[in-house]
């Protein structure tokens, strides 16, 4: 359900971008999806393919680049990554104050058009 | 040909949320995005909050539900302006739904606006609607594992209300663990333990809300 709304926003943004520049057909769309964005790539692809019919992106392929979750500890300054979708503490010093460097992305990076 | 684009997928939502934010700022409205799973007691907590604050603060409510108007009718009975949004299946409110609802509210005459989001512990946290704060309600009947299972929600909230506290003797739930886990996720969050049945903790919660509203007065 959530992925459907994200896919709809994605499709609207792509169509707006292309029509604004006079393109009539979208071949592919590259997106960055962070591990901690709350979005499952498979569900996003499924949703996108379901809603793209009858639009200028009807034949467009959605290429998803998964961005790993990385953070920097505010206490010991070490940088670390996580395979999980959430970081609870710094693995080096156990601090719970850190800033997320990447992993929250929901970004469009490239659109291939005709 | 390839178009290099750097655009957030939720750009459109973000833009409308900023427009909402502007309207709230111009009218000095303090806006609370109230989130929880279904049945945690959001509407009952709102009823209690409205009863204790309505003589001192001008309140309005936007009710978000998948379908139905039960919640809006409960709020309407308390004599404060309320607008019901039905998302028709959508699992969260977004900025444009809130923007549309604002047309039906006397925005210049409101100091405190509660937006009761659709009951869901996942998606509402992702969609900014222009609010000042997110607050969440967790009832102890949901179990003590919820903060660590839905970290985003707790991480983004400025306040968390642990509700239905009157049931603690009947449940095998570790309330200390709930609090510990919430503080681990969000060390600066304001925590409240409430029972809408006995009234326990309601005053602390409403005072906290009122203090935030008073900061907005000219």
GROMACS .gro file of C-alpha atoms in nm:
model
  332
    1UNK     CA    1   0.000   0.000   0.000
    2UNK     CA    2   0.272   0.242   0.100
    3UNK     CA    3   0.479   0.153  -0.205
    4UNK     CA    4   0.182   0.234  -0.429
    5UNK     CA    5   0.174   0.594  -0.304
    6UNK     CA    6   0.548   0.622  -0.351
    7UNK     CA    7   0.519   0.476  -0.703
    8UNK     CA    8   0.241   0.724  -0.785
    9UNK     CA    9   0.450   1.019  -0.665
   10UNK     CA   10   0.745   0.887  -0.865
   11UNK     CA   11   0.538   0.850  -1.183
   12UNK     CA   12   0.384   1.197  -1.146
   13UNK     CA   13   0.725   1.355  -1.088
   14UNK     CA   14   0.873   1.179  -1.394
   15UNK     CA   15   0.583   1.274  -1.621
   16UNK     CA   16   0.600   1.636  -1.503
   17UNK     CA   17   0.976   1.648  -1.565
   18UNK     CA   18   0.945   1.498  -1.917
   19UNK     CA   19   0.645   1.696  -2.034
   20UNK     CA   20   0.807   2.016  -1.911
   21UNK     CA   21   1.100   1.947  -2.140
   22UNK     CA   22   0.893   1.822  -2.434
   23UNK     CA   23   0.966   1.447  -2.425
   24UNK     CA   24   0.692   1.201  -2.503
   25UNK     CA   25   0.834   0.865  -2.406
   26UNK     CA   26   1.023   0.733  -2.103
   27UNK     CA   27   1.250   0.429  -2.150
   28UNK     CA   28   1.393   0.394  -1.804
   29UNK     CA   29   1.402   0.560  -1.464
   30UNK     CA   30   1.687   0.525  -1.214
   31UNK     CA   31   1.609   0.574  -0.849
   32UNK     CA   32   1.807   0.561  -0.525
   33UNK     CA   33   1.617   0.382  -0.252
   34UNK     CA   34   1.776   0.385   0.093
   35UNK     CA   35   1.779   0.071   0.307
   36UNK     CA   36   1.616   0.269   0.587
   37UNK     CA   37   1.355   0.443   0.371
   38UNK     CA   38   1.084   0.197   0.467
   39UNK     CA   39   1.039   0.096   0.103
   40UNK     CA   40   1.074  -0.259  -0.026
   41UNK     CA   41   1.229  -0.249  -0.376
   42UNK     CA   42   1.027  -0.546  -0.501
   43UNK     CA   43   0.700  -0.393  -0.387
   44UNK     CA   44   0.796  -0.060  -0.544
   45UNK     CA   45   0.871  -0.228  -0.880
   46UNK     CA   46   0.547  -0.421  -0.863
   47UNK     CA   47   0.348  -0.107  -0.785
   48UNK     CA   48   0.522   0.099  -1.052
   49UNK     CA   49   0.458  -0.162  -1.321
   50UNK     CA   50   0.093  -0.178  -1.221
   51UNK     CA   51   0.028   0.194  -1.250
   52UNK     CA   52   0.249   0.294  -1.546
   53UNK     CA   53   0.013   0.163  -1.817
   54UNK     CA   54  -0.151   0.429  -2.036
   55UNK     CA   55   0.115   0.687  -1.951
   56UNK     CA   56   0.426   0.807  -2.136
   57UNK     CA   57   0.616   0.571  -1.905
   58UNK     CA   58   0.413   0.263  -2.005
   59UNK     CA   59   0.725   0.082  -2.133
   60UNK     CA   60   0.968   0.230  -1.883
   61UNK     CA   61   1.194   0.009  -1.679
   62UNK     CA   62   1.243   0.106  -1.315
   63UNK     CA   63   1.607   0.055  -1.214
   64UNK     CA   64   1.650   0.060  -0.839
   65UNK     CA   65   1.983   0.133  -0.675
   66UNK     CA   66   1.969   0.030  -0.310
   67UNK     CA   67   2.166   0.268  -0.091
   68UNK     CA   68   2.321   0.117   0.224
   69UNK     CA   69   2.256   0.261   0.566
   70UNK     CA   70   2.558   0.458   0.691
   71UNK     CA   71   2.599   0.683   0.990
   72UNK     CA   72   2.856   0.881   1.183
   73UNK     CA   73   2.878   0.865   1.561
   74UNK     CA   74   2.848   1.206   1.727
   75UNK     CA   75   3.058   1.092   2.023
   76UNK     CA   76   3.355   0.898   1.882
   77UNK     CA   77   3.319   1.031   1.524
   78UNK     CA   78   3.358   0.683   1.371
   79UNK     CA   79   3.169   0.607   1.053
   80UNK     CA   80   2.981   0.281   1.026
   81UNK     CA   81   2.741   0.091   0.801
   82UNK     CA   82   2.460  -0.146   0.879
   83UNK     CA   83   2.297  -0.428   0.686
   84UNK     CA   84   1.983  -0.376   0.889
   85UNK     CA   85   1.714  -0.121   0.808
   86UNK     CA   86   1.780   0.058   1.132
   87UNK     CA   87   2.080   0.154   1.349
   88UNK     CA   88   2.034   0.153   1.724
   89UNK     CA   89   2.383   0.240   1.842
   90UNK     CA   90   2.741   0.302   1.736
   91UNK     CA   91   2.920  -0.036   1.708
   92UNK     CA   92   3.249   0.122   1.822
   93UNK     CA   93   3.151   0.305   2.141
   94UNK     CA   94   2.784   0.215   2.203
   95UNK     CA   95   2.664   0.575   2.178
   96UNK     CA   96   2.305   0.629   2.069
   97UNK     CA   97   2.366   0.972   1.922
   98UNK     CA   98   2.468   0.957   1.559
   99UNK     CA   99   2.376   1.125   1.234
  100UNK     CA  100   2.261   0.925   0.935
  101UNK     CA  101   2.481   0.982   0.628
  102UNK     CA  102   2.288   0.770   0.381
  103UNK     CA  103   2.009   0.517   0.371
  104UNK     CA  104   1.701   0.740   0.386
  105UNK     CA  105   1.698   0.820   0.011
  106UNK     CA  106   1.387   0.819  -0.204
  107UNK     CA  107   1.539   0.998  -0.502
  108UNK     CA  108   1.508   1.001  -0.879
  109UNK     CA  109   1.857   1.025  -1.030
  110UNK     CA  110   1.818   0.971  -1.404
  111UNK     CA  111   1.544   0.940  -1.663
  112UNK     CA  112   1.608   0.801  -2.014
  113UNK     CA  113   1.371   0.964  -2.260
  114UNK     CA  114   1.290   0.998  -2.630
  115UNK     CA  115   1.879   1.048  -2.434
  116UNK     CA  116   1.943   1.053  -2.061
  117UNK     CA  117   1.818   1.328  -1.834
  118UNK     CA  118   2.014   1.372  -1.517
  119UNK     CA  119   1.764   1.454  -1.250
  120UNK     CA  120   1.809   1.506  -0.882
  121UNK     CA  121   1.466   1.505  -0.736
  122UNK     CA  122   1.309   1.359  -0.430
  123UNK     CA  123   1.026   1.122  -0.514
  124UNK     CA  124   0.818   1.293  -0.248
  125UNK     CA  125   0.902   1.640  -0.382
  126UNK     CA  126   0.538   1.719  -0.457
  127UNK     CA  127   0.431   1.625  -0.105
  128UNK     CA  128   0.717   1.826   0.044
  129UNK     CA  129   0.618   2.138  -0.153
  130UNK     CA  130   0.256   2.123  -0.041
  131UNK     CA  131   0.363   2.052   0.317
  132UNK     CA  132   0.570   2.374   0.306
  133UNK     CA  133   0.262   2.562   0.180
  134UNK     CA  134   0.064   2.423   0.473
  135UNK     CA  135   0.347   2.525   0.704
  136UNK     CA  136   0.323   2.882   0.576
  137UNK     CA  137  -0.052   2.893   0.645
  138UNK     CA  138   0.006   2.760   0.998
  139UNK     CA  139   0.281   3.014   1.066
  140UNK     CA  140   0.078   3.307   0.934
  141UNK     CA  141  -0.211   3.211   1.159
  142UNK     CA  142   0.004   3.110   1.458
  143UNK     CA  143  -0.143   2.761   1.469
  144UNK     CA  144   0.041   2.486   1.657
  145UNK     CA  145  -0.011   2.162   1.466
  146UNK     CA  146   0.019   1.813   1.610
  147UNK     CA  147   0.033   1.512   1.378
  148UNK     CA  148  -0.109   1.239   1.600
  149UNK     CA  149  -0.013   0.886   1.502
  150UNK     CA  150  -0.065   0.534   1.637
  151UNK     CA  151  -0.173   0.187   1.538
  152UNK     CA  152  -0.550   0.128   1.506
  153UNK     CA  153  -0.719   0.110   1.845
  154UNK     CA  154  -0.442   0.266   2.056
  155UNK     CA  155  -0.687   0.531   2.176
  156UNK     CA  156  -0.605   0.840   1.967
  157UNK     CA  157  -0.963   0.962   1.943
  158UNK     CA  158  -1.041   0.901   2.310
  159UNK     CA  159  -0.721   1.081   2.409
  160UNK     CA  160  -0.823   1.368   2.179
  161UNK     CA  161  -1.167   1.385   2.342
  162UNK     CA  162  -1.003   1.410   2.686
  163UNK     CA  163  -0.752   1.667   2.562
  164UNK     CA  164  -1.025   1.883   2.406
  165UNK     CA  165  -1.236   1.866   2.723
  166UNK     CA  166  -0.953   1.989   2.940
  167UNK     CA  167  -0.821   2.258   2.704
  168UNK     CA  168  -1.121   2.394   2.512
  169UNK     CA  169  -1.194   2.673   2.761
  170UNK     CA  170  -0.842   2.813   2.728
  171UNK     CA  171  -0.726   2.718   2.378
  172UNK     CA  172  -0.910   2.737   2.044
  173UNK     CA  173  -0.885   2.385   1.905
  174UNK     CA  174  -0.973   2.220   1.573
  175UNK     CA  175  -0.928   1.866   1.446
  176UNK     CA  176  -0.867   1.696   1.111
  177UNK     CA  177  -0.968   1.331   1.129
  178UNK     CA  178  -0.799   1.087   0.892
  179UNK     CA  179  -0.962   0.750   0.838
  180UNK     CA  180  -0.976   0.501   0.557
  181UNK     CA  181  -1.353   0.523   0.562
  182UNK     CA  182  -1.638   0.639   0.786
  183UNK     CA  183  -1.715   0.946   0.996
  184UNK     CA  184  -1.741   0.797   1.348
  185UNK     CA  185  -1.434   0.981   1.480
  186UNK     CA  186  -1.540   1.317   1.339
  187UNK     CA  187  -1.884   1.278   1.496
  188UNK     CA  188  -1.724   1.216   1.837
  189UNK     CA  189  -1.514   1.533   1.804
  190UNK     CA  190  -1.807   1.732   1.664
  191UNK     CA  191  -2.007   1.645   1.976
  192UNK     CA  192  -1.750   1.838   2.180
  193UNK     CA  193  -1.824   2.157   1.988
  194UNK     CA  194  -1.489   2.211   1.814
  195UNK     CA  195  -1.445   2.248   1.435
  196UNK     CA  196  -1.364   1.914   1.272
  197UNK     CA  197  -1.307   1.794   0.916
  198UNK     CA  198  -1.311   1.426   0.821
  199UNK     CA  199  -1.075   1.303   0.551
  200UNK     CA  200  -1.145   0.958   0.407
  201UNK     CA  201  -0.839   0.819   0.232
  202UNK     CA  202  -1.046   0.548   0.056
  203UNK     CA  203  -0.788   0.279   0.124
  204UNK     CA  204  -0.480   0.498   0.161
  205UNK     CA  205  -0.274   0.407   0.465
  206UNK     CA  206  -0.166   0.760   0.567
  207UNK     CA  207  -0.253   1.127   0.524
  208UNK     CA  208  -0.043   1.332   0.285
  209UNK     CA  209   0.011   1.706   0.261
  210UNK     CA  210  -0.243   1.764  -0.017
  211UNK     CA  211  -0.524   1.595   0.178
  212UNK     CA  212  -0.450   1.823   0.473
  213UNK     CA  213  -0.431   2.128   0.245
  214UNK     CA  214  -0.778   2.051   0.110
  215UNK     CA  215  -0.917   1.999   0.460
  216UNK     CA  216  -0.782   2.339   0.567
  217UNK     CA  217  -1.032   2.503   0.330
  218UNK     CA  218  -1.310   2.382   0.556
  219UNK     CA  219  -1.158   2.508   0.881
  220UNK     CA  220  -1.174   2.861   1.027
  221UNK     CA  221  -0.795   2.871   1.025
  222UNK     CA  222  -0.769   3.231   1.148
  223UNK     CA  223  -0.959   3.132   1.459
  224UNK     CA  224  -0.753   2.827   1.559
  225UNK     CA  225  -0.456   2.805   1.797
  226UNK     CA  226  -0.417   2.429   1.816
  227UNK     CA  227  -0.483   2.186   1.531
  228UNK     CA  228  -0.472   1.811   1.584
  229UNK     CA  229  -0.437   1.599   1.273
  230UNK     CA  230  -0.537   1.247   1.367
  231UNK     CA  231  -0.357   1.031   1.115
  232UNK     CA  232  -0.476   0.696   0.981
  233UNK     CA  233  -0.407   0.419   1.234
  234UNK     CA  234  -0.077   0.270   1.115
  235UNK     CA  235   0.271   0.248   1.266
  236UNK     CA  236   0.464   0.263   0.939
  237UNK     CA  237   0.366   0.506   0.665
  238UNK     CA  238   0.241   0.816   0.848
  239UNK     CA  239   0.596   0.884   0.973
  240UNK     CA  240   0.717   0.915   0.612
  241UNK     CA  241   0.483   1.192   0.501
  242UNK     CA  242   0.542   1.545   0.629
  243UNK     CA  243   0.215   1.741   0.628
  244UNK     CA  244   0.352   2.071   0.758
  245UNK     CA  245   0.303   1.990   1.126
  246UNK     CA  246   0.502   2.135   1.416
  247UNK     CA  247   0.539   1.804   1.591
  248UNK     CA  248   0.459   1.441   1.551
  249UNK     CA  249   0.320   1.274   1.860
  250UNK     CA  250   0.240   0.909   1.892
  251UNK     CA  251   0.014   0.701   2.107
  252UNK     CA  252   0.108   0.346   2.204
  253UNK     CA  253  -0.134   0.145   2.414
  254UNK     CA  254   0.015  -0.114   2.646
  255UNK     CA  255  -0.216  -0.382   2.502
  256UNK     CA  256   0.000  -0.370   2.188
  257UNK     CA  257   0.293  -0.529   2.372
  258UNK     CA  258   0.634  -0.405   2.482
  259UNK     CA  259   0.812  -0.502   2.161
  260UNK     CA  260   0.660  -0.226   1.948
  261UNK     CA  261   0.917   0.056   1.986
  262UNK     CA  262   1.199  -0.159   1.849
  263UNK     CA  263   0.976  -0.301   1.576
  264UNK     CA  264   0.863   0.041   1.452
  265UNK     CA  265   1.167   0.259   1.533
  266UNK     CA  266   1.101   0.530   1.273
  267UNK     CA  267   0.777   0.629   1.436
  268UNK     CA  268   0.937   0.673   1.779
  269UNK     CA  269   1.246   0.836   1.640
  270UNK     CA  270   1.047   1.109   1.463
  271UNK     CA  271   0.799   1.187   1.739
  272UNK     CA  272   0.852   1.471   1.985
  273UNK     CA  273   0.614   1.311   2.232
  274UNK     CA  274   0.491   0.959   2.300
  275UNK     CA  275   0.186   0.874   2.504
  276UNK     CA  276   0.179   0.528   2.663
  277UNK     CA  277  -0.194   0.477   2.691
  278UNK     CA  278  -0.439   0.239   2.865
  279UNK     CA  279  -0.200   0.231   3.160
  280UNK     CA  280  -0.493   0.129   3.384
  281UNK     CA  281  -0.474  -0.220   3.228
  282UNK     CA  282  -0.119  -0.291   3.343
  283UNK     CA  283  -0.218  -0.534   3.619
  284UNK     CA  284  -0.407  -0.748   3.369
  285UNK     CA  285  -0.131  -0.776   3.109
  286UNK     CA  286   0.212  -0.936   3.089
  287UNK     CA  287   0.362  -0.621   2.950
  288UNK     CA  288   0.692  -0.467   3.061
  289UNK     CA  289   0.625  -0.092   3.072
  290UNK     CA  290   0.980  -0.016   3.187
  291UNK     CA  291   1.108  -0.187   2.873
  292UNK     CA  292   0.875   0.024   2.657
  293UNK     CA  293   1.011   0.341   2.816
  294UNK     CA  294   1.374   0.225   2.801
  295UNK     CA  295   1.344   0.135   2.433
  296UNK     CA  296   1.171   0.461   2.344
  297UNK     CA  297   1.445   0.662   2.517
  298UNK     CA  298   1.711   0.455   2.339
  299UNK     CA  299   1.554   0.542   2.005
  300UNK     CA  300   1.490   0.902   2.096
  301UNK     CA  301   1.667   1.035   2.408
  302UNK     CA  302   1.493   1.376   2.402
  303UNK     CA  303   1.134   1.258   2.355
  304UNK     CA  304   0.868   1.364   2.609
  305UNK     CA  305   0.696   1.055   2.753
  306UNK     CA  306   0.354   1.041   2.912
  307UNK     CA  307   0.171   0.753   3.077
  308UNK     CA  308  -0.203   0.797   3.052
  309UNK     CA  309  -0.535   0.631   3.109
  310UNK     CA  310  -0.835   0.788   2.944
  311UNK     CA  311  -1.049   0.569   3.168
  312UNK     CA  312  -0.916   0.691   3.506
  313UNK     CA  313  -0.774   1.023   3.387
  314UNK     CA  314  -0.425   0.932   3.507
  315UNK     CA  315  -0.154   1.136   3.337
  316UNK     CA  316  -0.393   1.335   3.117
  317UNK     CA  317  -0.312   1.662   3.296
  318UNK     CA  318   0.062   1.625   3.233
  319UNK     CA  319  -0.002   1.563   2.863
  320UNK     CA  320  -0.247   1.851   2.819
  321UNK     CA  321  -0.017   2.092   3.008
  322UNK     CA  322   0.267   1.997   2.776
  323UNK     CA  323   0.048   2.064   2.470
  324UNK     CA  324  -0.083   2.391   2.617
  325UNK     CA  325   0.268   2.518   2.688
  326UNK     CA  326   0.358   2.468   2.323
  327UNK     CA  327   0.045   2.656   2.212
  328UNK     CA  328   0.108   2.948   2.445
  329UNK     CA  329   0.448   2.999   2.284
  330UNK     CA  330   0.261   3.088   1.966
  331UNK     CA  331   0.052   3.365   2.112
  332UNK     CA  332   0.164   3.714   2.012
   0.00000   0.00000   0.00000
